[in-house]
Every structure is written in structure tokens, then in C-alpha cells.
Coordinates of C-alpha atoms and ligand atoms in Angstrom, one line a residue:
X1 CA 44.8 36.1 79.7
X2 CA 46.4 33.1 81.2
X3 CA 46.0 30.4 78.6
X4 CA 49.4 28.8 78.3
X5 CA 50.1 25.2 79.5
X6 CA 53.8 24.6 80.0
X7 CA 55.8 21.4 80.5
X8 CA 59.1 21.7 82.3
X9 CA 61.5 18.8 81.7
X10 CA 63.9 17.8 84.5
X11 CA 63.9 17.3 88.2
X12 CA 66.7 19.3 89.7
X13 CA 67.2 22.7 91.4
X14 CA 67.4 24.4 88.0
X15 CA 64.0 23.0 87.0
X16 CA 62.4 24.0 90.3
X17 CA 63.7 27.5 89.6
X18 CA 62.3 27.4 86.1
X19 CA 58.9 26.2 87.3
X20 CA 58.8 28.8 90.1
X21 CA 59.7 31.6 87.6
X22 CA 57.2 30.4 84.9
X23 CA 54.4 30.2 87.6
X24 CA 54.8 34.0 88.1
X25 CA 53.9 34.7 84.5
X26 CA 50.3 36.0 84.0
X27 CA 50.3 34.2 80.7
X28 CA 50.7 30.7 82.3
X29 CA 47.6 28.7 83.2
X30 CA 49.1 25.3 84.1
X31 CA 52.6 23.9 84.7
X32 CA 53.5 20.3 84.7
X33 CA 57.0 19.0 85.5
X34 CA 58.5 15.7 84.4
X35 CA 59.7 14.2 86.6
X36 CA 60.1 17.0 89.1
X37 CA 60.9 16.5 92.7
X38 CA 59.2 16.9 96.1
X39 CA 59.6 20.7 96.2
X40 CA 58.2 21.2 92.7
X41 CA 55.3 18.8 93.6
X42 CA 54.3 21.1 96.5
X43 CA 53.7 23.9 94.0
X44 CA 52.7 22.3 90.7
X45 CA 51.8 18.9 89.1
X46 CA 54.6 16.4 88.5
X47 CA 54.4 13.3 86.3
X48 CA 56.8 10.3 86.6
X49 CA 58.3 10.5 83.1
X50 CA 62.1 10.5 83.1
X51 CA 63.8 13.6 81.6
X52 CA 65.8 11.3 79.2
X53 CA 62.7 9.5 77.7
X54 CA 62.2 11.5 74.5
X55 CA 59.4 9.4 73.1
X56 CA 57.4 9.4 76.3
X57 CA 57.9 13.2 76.8
X58 CA 56.8 13.9 73.2
X59 CA 53.7 11.7 73.7
X60 CA 52.9 13.4 77.0
X61 CA 53.2 16.9 75.3
X62 CA 50.9 15.9 72.5
X63 CA 48.4 14.2 74.7
X64 CA 48.2 17.2 77.2
X65 CA 48.4 19.8 74.4
X66 CA 51.2 21.8 76.0
X67 CA 51.7 25.2 74.3
X68 CA 55.4 25.3 75.4
X69 CA 58.0 22.8 76.6
X70 CA 61.0 24.2 78.6
X71 CA 63.9 21.7 78.7
X72 CA 66.2 22.0 81.7
X73 CA 69.0 19.4 81.3
X74 CA 71.4 18.5 78.5
X75 CA 70.5 14.8 78.0
X76 CA 67.1 15.3 76.4
X77 CA 68.5 18.1 74.3
X78 CA 71.4 16.0 72.9
X79 CA 68.9 13.1 72.5
X80 CA 66.7 15.3 70.2
X81 CA 63.7 16.1 72.4
X82 CA 63.3 19.6 70.8
X83 CA 63.4 18.0 67.3
X84 CA 60.8 15.3 68.3
X85 CA 58.5 18.0 69.7
X86 CA 58.9 20.3 66.6
X87 CA 58.0 17.3 64.4
X88 CA 54.7 17.2 66.3
X89 CA 54.1 20.9 66.2
X90 CA 55.0 21.7 69.8
X91 CA 57.0 24.8 70.7
X92 CA 60.1 24.1 72.9
X93 CA 62.8 26.1 74.4
X94 CA 66.3 24.7 73.9
X95 CA 68.5 23.8 70.9
X96 CA 67.8 21.0 68.5
X97 CA 70.0 17.9 68.5
X98 CA 72.5 19.3 66.0
X99 CA 72.9 22.5 68.1
X100 CA 73.2 20.5 71.3
X101 CA 76.3 18.8 69.9
X102 CA 78.1 21.9 71.4
X103 CA 77.8 20.1 74.7
X104 CA 77.3 16.5 73.5
X105 CA 80.6 16.4 71.6
X106 CA 83.8 18.1 72.7
X107 CA 85.4 17.2 69.4
X108 CA 82.6 18.8 67.4
X109 CA 83.0 22.0 69.5
X110 CA 86.8 22.1 69.2
X111 CA 86.5 21.8 65.4
X112 CA 83.8 24.4 65.2
X113 CA 85.9 26.8 67.4
X114 CA 89.0 26.2 65.2
X115 CA 86.9 26.9 62.1
X116 CA 85.4 30.0 63.6
X117 CA 88.7 31.4 64.7
X118 CA 87.7 31.4 68.4
X119 CA 90.4 31.2 71.1
X120 CA 90.6 27.7 72.6
X121 CA 93.4 25.4 73.8
X122 CA 95.4 23.6 71.1
X123 CA 94.2 20.1 70.7
X124 CA 93.9 16.8 68.7
X125 CA 91.1 14.3 68.6
X126 CA 91.7 10.5 68.7
X127 CA 89.6 7.3 68.5
X128 CA 92.7 5.0 68.4
X129 CA 94.5 4.6 71.7
X130 CA 97.8 3.9 70.0
X131 CA 97.6 7.2 68.1
X132 CA 96.6 9.0 71.3
X133 CA 99.6 7.6 73.2
X134 CA 102.0 8.5 70.3
X135 CA 100.7 12.1 70.4
X136 CA 101.0 12.2 74.2
X137 CA 104.6 10.9 74.0
X138 CA 105.3 13.8 71.6
X139 CA 103.7 16.7 73.5
X140 CA 104.2 15.5 77.1
X141 CA 102.5 16.7 80.3
X142 CA 100.7 18.7 81.7
X143 CA 97.9 17.8 79.3
X144 CA 94.1 17.7 79.5
X145 CA 92.3 14.4 78.5
X146 CA 88.6 14.7 77.7
X147 CA 86.0 12.1 76.8
X148 CA 84.2 13.4 73.8
X149 CA 80.6 12.9 74.9
X150 CA 78.4 13.5 78.0
X151 CA 80.1 12.0 81.1
X152 CA 78.2 13.7 83.9
X153 CA 81.1 16.0 84.7
X154 CA 83.5 13.2 85.2
X155 CA 85.0 12.9 81.7
X156 CA 87.9 15.4 82.1
X157 CA 91.3 14.7 83.6
X158 CA 93.8 17.5 84.0
X159 CA 96.9 15.3 83.9
X160 CA 100.1 16.7 85.5
X161 CA 102.1 13.7 84.4
X162 CA 102.4 11.5 81.3
X163 CA 101.5 8.4 83.4
X164 CA 98.3 10.1 84.6
X165 CA 97.4 11.1 81.0
X166 CA 98.1 7.6 79.7
X167 CA 95.9 6.1 82.3
X168 CA 93.0 8.5 81.5
X169 CA 93.3 7.7 77.8
X170 CA 93.1 4.0 78.5
X171 CA 90.2 4.2 80.8
X172 CA 88.2 6.3 78.3
X173 CA 89.2 4.7 75.0
X174 CA 90.1 1.1 76.0
X175 CA 88.0 0.4 79.1
X176 CA 85.1 2.6 77.9
X177 CA 84.5 4.0 81.4
X178 CA 81.9 6.3 79.9
X179 CA 80.6 3.9 77.3
X180 CA 80.2 5.4 73.8
X181 CA 80.7 8.9 75.2
X182 CA 84.4 7.8 75.3
X183 CA 84.6 6.5 71.7
X184 CA 86.8 9.5 71.1
X185 CA 89.1 11.6 73.3
X186 CA 90.3 15.2 72.9
X187 CA 93.8 15.8 74.1
X188 CA 94.4 19.5 74.8
X189 CA 96.8 22.0 76.1
X190 CA 96.4 22.9 79.7
X191 CA 95.5 26.6 80.1
X192 CA 96.1 28.7 83.1
X193 CA 94.1 31.6 84.4
X194 CA 90.8 32.2 86.2
X195 CA 87.7 30.1 85.2
X196 CA 84.6 32.1 84.4
X197 CA 81.2 31.1 83.1
X198 CA 79.2 33.3 80.8
X199 CA 75.6 32.6 79.9
X200 CA 73.6 34.2 77.1
X201 CA 70.4 33.6 75.2
X202 CA 70.5 33.3 71.5
X203 CA 67.9 32.8 68.8
X204 CA 70.4 31.7 66.2
X205 CA 71.3 35.2 65.2
X206 CA 71.3 37.7 68.1
X207 CA 73.1 37.1 71.4
X208 CA 71.6 38.5 74.6
X209 CA 73.8 38.1 77.6
X210 CA 72.2 37.1 80.9
X211 CA 73.3 38.8 84.1
X212 CA 76.7 37.6 85.2
X213 CA 77.1 34.6 87.6
X214 CA 79.7 32.3 89.0
X215 CA 79.5 28.8 90.5
X216 CA 81.6 26.8 92.9
X217 CA 82.5 23.4 91.5
X218 CA 84.6 21.7 94.2
X219 CA 83.0 20.1 97.2
X220 CA 85.2 21.7 99.8
X221 CA 85.8 25.2 101.1
X222 CA 88.7 27.1 99.4
X223 CA 88.0 25.1 96.2
X224 CA 89.4 21.8 97.5
X225 CA 88.4 18.2 97.1
X226 CA 86.6 16.5 94.1
X227 CA 84.5 18.2 91.5
X228 CA 80.7 18.3 91.8
X229 CA 77.8 19.5 89.8
X230 CA 78.1 22.8 91.7
X231 CA 77.9 23.6 95.4
X232 CA 76.7 27.1 95.1
X233 CA 76.5 30.2 92.9
X234 CA 76.0 33.9 93.0
X235 CA 75.0 36.8 90.7
X236 CA 76.4 39.3 89.7
X237 CA 80.0 38.1 89.3
X238 CA 82.4 41.0 89.5
X239 CA 85.1 39.1 87.6
X240 CA 83.0 39.6 84.5
X241 CA 83.8 43.2 83.7
X242 CA 81.8 45.0 81.0
X243 CA 85.0 44.9 78.8
X244 CA 85.3 41.2 79.2
X245 CA 81.6 40.7 78.5
X246 CA 81.9 42.7 75.3
X247 CA 85.0 40.7 74.3
X248 CA 83.2 37.3 74.9
X249 CA 80.1 38.3 73.0
X250 CA 82.1 39.7 70.0
X251 CA 84.9 37.1 69.9
X252 CA 83.3 34.0 71.2
X253 CA 79.5 33.8 71.1
X254 CA 78.7 35.8 68.0
X255 CA 81.3 33.9 65.8
X256 CA 80.1 30.5 67.2
X257 CA 76.4 31.3 66.5
X258 CA 77.3 32.5 63.0
X259 CA 79.5 29.5 62.2
X260 CA 76.7 27.2 63.4
X261 CA 74.3 29.0 61.1
X262 CA 76.7 28.7 58.2
X263 CA 76.5 25.0 58.8
X264 CA 72.7 25.1 58.7
X265 CA 72.2 25.0 62.5
X266 CA 70.0 27.7 63.9
X267 CA 70.9 27.5 67.6
X268 CA 68.1 28.6 70.0
X269 CA 68.2 28.6 73.7
X270 CA 70.8 29.2 76.4
X271 CA 74.4 29.2 75.3
X272 CA 76.8 28.8 78.3
X273 CA 80.5 29.3 77.7
X274 CA 83.0 27.8 80.2
X275 CA 86.0 30.2 79.8
X276 CA 89.6 30.5 81.0
X277 CA 90.5 34.1 81.4
X278 CA 94.1 35.3 81.5
X279 CA 95.2 38.9 81.1
X280 CA 91.8 40.0 80.0
X281 CA 91.6 37.4 77.2
X282 CA 89.1 34.5 77.2
X283 CA 89.7 31.0 75.9
X284 CA 86.9 28.6 75.5
X285 CA 87.0 25.4 77.7
X286 CA 83.6 24.1 76.8
X287 CA 80.0 25.0 76.0
X288 CA 76.9 23.9 77.8
X289 CA 73.6 24.1 76.0
X290 CA 71.3 24.9 78.9
X291 CA 71.2 26.9 82.1
X292 CA 73.8 26.0 84.6
X293 CA 72.6 24.4 87.8
X294 CA 73.0 26.1 90.3
X295 CA 73.6 29.4 88.4
X296 CA 70.0 29.3 87.2
X297 CA 68.7 29.7 90.7
X298 CA 70.2 33.1 91.5
X299 CA 69.8 34.3 87.9
X300 CA 66.0 33.6 87.9
X301 CA 65.6 35.1 91.3
X302 CA 67.0 38.3 89.9
X303 CA 65.2 38.2 86.5
X304 CA 62.2 40.5 86.6
X305 CA 61.1 40.1 83.0
X306 CA 58.3 37.5 82.2
X307 CA 60.2 34.3 81.3
X308 CA 57.5 33.3 78.9
X309 CA 58.0 36.5 76.9
X310 CA 61.8 35.9 76.9
X311 CA 61.4 32.3 75.7
X312 CA 58.9 33.3 73.0
X313 CA 61.4 35.9 71.7
X314 CA 64.1 33.2 71.4
X315 CA 61.8 30.7 69.7
X316 CA 60.4 33.3 67.3
X317 CA 63.8 34.7 66.5
X318 CA 62.9 38.1 67.9
X319 CA 65.5 38.3 70.5
X320 CA 66.9 41.6 69.2
X321 CA 63.5 43.2 70.1
X322 CA 63.7 42.6 73.8
X323 CA 65.8 43.6 76.8
X324 CA 66.0 41.8 80.1
X325 CA 65.0 43.5 83.4
X326 CA 67.1 42.5 86.3
X327 CA 66.7 43.1 90.0
X328 CA 69.6 45.4 91.0
X329 CA 70.1 43.3 94.1
X330 CA 72.5 40.4 94.3
X331 CA 71.5 36.7 94.7
X332 CA 73.3 33.8 96.2
X333 CA 72.6 30.1 96.3
X334 CA 74.0 27.6 98.8
X335 CA 73.7 24.0 97.8
X336 CA 73.0 21.5 100.6
X337 CA 74.3 18.0 99.6
X338 CA 73.7 14.5 100.9
X339 CA 76.3 12.5 102.8
X340 CA 78.6 10.7 100.3
X341 CA 78.2 13.3 97.5
X342 CA 79.9 13.6 95.0
X343 CA 80.2 9.8 95.4
X344 CA 77.1 7.7 95.9
X345 CA 74.7 9.8 98.0
X346 CA 72.8 8.6 101.1
X347 CA 69.1 8.6 100.4
X348 CA 66.1 8.6 102.7
X349 CA 67.3 11.1 105.3
X350 CA 64.4 13.2 106.7
X351 CA 64.8 16.9 105.9
X352 CA 63.7 19.3 108.7
X353 CA 63.2 23.0 108.9
X354 CA 62.1 23.6 105.3
X355 CA 59.1 25.7 106.2
X356 CA 60.9 27.8 108.7
X357 CA 63.7 28.5 106.2
X358 CA 61.2 29.5 103.5
X359 CA 59.7 32.1 105.8
X360 CA 62.9 34.1 105.7
X361 CA 62.4 37.2 103.5
X362 CA 63.5 37.2 99.9
X363 CA 64.5 33.6 100.2
X364 CA 63.5 30.5 98.2
X365 CA 64.5 27.0 99.0
X366 CA 64.8 25.3 95.6
X367 CA 64.6 21.5 95.8
X368 CA 66.9 19.1 93.8
X369 CA 67.3 15.6 95.1
X370 CA 64.2 15.4 97.3
X371 CA 61.3 12.9 97.4
X372 CA 58.2 12.5 99.5
X373 CA 58.7 10.4 102.6
X374 CA 56.2 8.8 105.0
X375 CA 53.7 11.0 106.9
X376 CA 54.1 14.0 104.6
X377 CA 57.9 14.3 105.3
X378 CA 60.5 15.2 102.7
X379 CA 63.5 13.0 102.4
X380 CA 66.8 13.1 100.5
X381 CA 66.9 11.3 97.2
X382 CA 70.0 12.5 95.3
X383 CA 73.4 14.1 95.7
X384 CA 72.5 17.8 95.6
X385 CA 69.4 18.0 97.8
X386 CA 68.5 21.7 98.1
X387 CA 69.6 25.1 96.8
X388 CA 68.9 27.8 99.4
X389 CA 68.7 31.0 97.4
X390 CA 68.4 34.6 98.7
X391 CA 68.5 38.2 97.5
X392 CA 70.4 40.9 99.3
X393 CA 71.5 44.5 98.6
X394 CA 75.1 43.3 98.0
X395 CA 76.6 39.9 97.4
X396 CA 77.7 39.8 101.0
X397 CA 74.2 40.4 102.2
X398 CA 72.7 37.8 99.8
X399 CA 75.2 35.2 100.9
X400 CA 74.5 36.0 104.6
X401 CA 70.7 35.7 104.0
X402 CA 71.2 32.3 102.2
X403 CA 73.2 31.1 105.2
X404 CA 70.6 32.4 107.7
X405 CA 68.0 30.3 106.0
X406 CA 70.3 27.3 105.7
X407 CA 70.8 27.4 109.5
X408 CA 67.1 26.3 109.9
X409 CA 67.5 23.2 107.7
X410 CA 68.9 19.9 108.9
X411 CA 69.2 16.3 107.6
X412 CA 71.6 13.6 108.6
X413 CA 75.0 13.9 106.8
X414 CA 74.1 17.4 105.3
X415 CA 77.2 19.0 103.8
X416 CA 77.6 22.5 102.3
X417 CA 80.3 25.0 101.6
X418 CA 80.8 27.8 104.0
X419 CA 82.5 30.1 101.5
X420 CA 80.0 30.7 98.8
X421 CA 80.7 34.1 97.1
X422 CA 84.2 34.2 98.7
X423 CA 86.0 35.1 95.5
X424 CA 83.5 37.9 94.7
X425 CA 83.8 39.2 98.2
X426 CA 87.6 39.3 98.2
X427 CA 87.5 41.0 94.9
X428 CA 85.3 43.8 96.1
X429 CA 87.1 44.1 99.4
Ligands
ADP1 N1 92.4 23.1 78.7 C1 92.2 23.2 80.0 N2 93.1 23.7 80.8 C2 93.0 23.7 82.1 N3 91.9 23.2 82.8 C3 91.0 22.7 82.0 C4 91.0 22.6 80.6 N4 89.9 22.0 80.1 C5 89.2 21.7 81.2 N5 89.8 22.1 82.4 C6 89.3 21.9 83.7 O1 88.4 20.8 83.8 C7 87.1 21.2 84.1 C8 86.1 20.3 83.4 O2 86.3 20.5 82.0 P1 85.1 20.9 81.0 O3 85.7 21.1 79.7 O4 84.4 22.1 81.6 O5 84.2 19.6 81.0 P2 82.9 19.1 81.7 O6 82.3 20.3 82.4 O7 82.1 18.5 80.6 O8 83.4 18.1 82.7 C9 87.0 22.6 83.9 O9 86.1 23.3 84.7 C10 88.5 23.1 84.2 O10 88.6 23.3 85.6
MG2 MG1 82.5 22.2 82.7

């Protein structure tokens, strides 16, 4: 029955997890990943087409007659890859360009939230630096300054002083630090509370929550140092209580999906809400329009359902017909990063111990920034290099298993956090 050829777009740990999970489907005949990485290439075909090259990806999909395209990262979604594929009759998982504005434009999202009556920080949007400065002078600090568009996780400054906010406004609007992604800024009220992420699937009408998960954004133990793409993650996340989950579905995700629909946007794919929770109430910080990386890795290790069936239900607007089957065990992912990360990472360091680590039970070493080196070796080629992911009866056991496998792996300058899952563990203790 395996007859489906699937193209996975992207080349990080998330895409390795997607390809790994899709390969387990009895419906899948062939998987190709563009561009992939050294770990994905060990298991499946990779082609050197960049994840941002919409035209080349659409040509590839037509030429190779893929029956399904699964898009990992946000850039091709906001650039309209799903629209380009649909125009050529190819099924794809992920929102179209108009839906992807939820991540591609913070101003779009804030206006939509206001319109839908969803809780979010008070804000104003500016394209004129003078007007932004005048508003800042009026409201004062602390204040959060956000570049409107995609800025690789570097476009937000939580300013404690007016001087800091002024500088952020100027570097975004005047100096165009993020190019056209900084043609507008959002200035918003600083919220306090605990940050939680919540991922769900939607077909534009139904909302189906994924298992709960939590990531670790800062580079250093105890949530210190600069922000990163994510240094680890675990699932489930005890902070997300059933009550909070119901509140987020009913007061955030459902109204947002309905408001999009009212505007003619049928949003299909993963909807990832970044929330600030205080006294049991959730306020929206932002949306992402795809799986989080690294949350995707522990989530897919726990997902027992066939991912192709799930993706089909989203695309065909039958999400209300399915349920998701999860492994009751917990999963944890420890990210191993290159020297220099989150600044410019050192490339070309030889990675040792991958095969030994992969022999640990219930453990998968997902690759991110890796490339093939000389003599069959694997070398570092990006900031986040590997995501060592393991299952365990409890979060503590999953975390311990991920660290046990990590102990086998070495490359020059390797850095990782020693406290993945700490918040969940202190909560359950
Ligand atoms: N209104 C806010 N109040 C307090 N902290 C905020 C606020 N908005 C964003 N942040 C902080 O900044 C981080 C990045 O902001 P976010 O909106 O998630 O943008 P991005 O992920 O695109 O960089 C958040 O994870 C949060 O820690
Ligand atoms: Mg964020």
C-alpha cells in the first residue's frame, strides 16, 4: 500500500524528526528532503535546493511528482510555497501565504487579535520613527519593541529603559537592521508571568491540540545569557494544565481561526501560540505557523498516530474526525550547539560518538547543523548541531536518558544546557 512520495522542506532538527516520523508510515514509499542535513542523508535522499527557494521547490515537486509536501520552516510558508504548490496541483502541509502572516507580521497578528477580542499586550504600530518616539515619550518604559517581520528570533527587545527602547526603534526603523522586516515596529506593553508555548493542529475550522511541550530559549543554565533558537525541550509540560489548555483553545485558538476564516483565510497546519500566563489567564505574545524546533522532536517521538493520516485530515478539512494517539511516556531533547552559538558558529568540527549514542534504547539523535566531512565523517555546519532525544517513564527519566546518550557525543567547542526539564521537575517535586 505504500505509494506516497513525500518532499520534506527544511534542513534542521525539526525536519529530521518529520522525515524520521514520516518514514514510519506504511503509506510512504519515498521521502526526499530539501536541503536536509548529514543525519537525514543517512536515512533518506536529500537534494540541494534551499528551503527558501519557492520556485525551485515547486519545480522539484512537479518534476518528481510528489504526492505530499511537508514544509518545516516559516520562511517558505511566508514566501508562499504552499500557494505555489497548490497552483500546480500539489498537496502541501502548512498555511498559505495569507495565513502565514500570523508569524510573518506581528502588526497583522496584533490587529487580528484585537479584532477577535483575544487577550494580548496593549500596543501601537509605527512606520515613522518620529511617531514611535513620541509614543514612547508618552508611555515610557518598560516597553517591548518588535520588528514587524521575520528577524530570526532577534527582532524583539524587552526594553527596561526609554533609552534602550529609543535605540531599538532606531536600529529597526532607521538603520533597517532587519531590512524590510523592520519597515514597521510594534511597541507593546511588557507583560509579566510565565511563558508557555501551545501547539495545535487546525484545518481552518477545528482545533486539535498537540501534546503539551516546553522549550528552553536561553543559551545558559538557569535561563541565563542570550536568546537562541531553542536549547532543548520536553513533553509533556506540567505547566499546561487541562484547565489552561481548555482556556487557550476556547479563548485564543478558536477565535483566531474563526477570525481568519471571516477574512477569507482558511488556515491549515500547525498553529503555535507563544503565551504569557499569569494567574491562570493566557495573553498572546506571538504566533508561529509551524512546529517549534526543538519542541517537534520530543512531540514526534511521542506521537503514535501515522503522521500522514494526520496531515491528510488537516489538508482535507477532516480534523474533527481524528484523534491523536500519544505514547504515555515523556520525551526530552537536549540540543548540542557549536562553539560561538548563538553568535557565529564554528563550522567543520568533527563529531564523534554518534553511532554509540544512537544505540541507547528509546533514543534518537536528530541532526540539525551537520554536514558530511572527509572520510565519511560528520562535521558541524551550523549553530544548533544535534538534538539528542529520548523517551522515559517520567520527564526525569527521559531527561536522564537524553543526557546518557549525550555523554557519548563529542565535538570541539560543544555546548549544551545541563538543566533541560528543570522547570517541569521542580514543579512535580
Ligand atoms: N509583551 C511582552 N512582554 C514581556 N516579554 C515579551 C513580550 N513580548 C515578547 N516578549 C519576550 O520576547 C521574546 C520574543 O518575543 P516574540 O514575540 O516571541 O518574538 P520572536 O519569537 O519572533 O522573537 C518572548 O519569548 C518573550 O520572552
Ligand atoms: Mg518567540
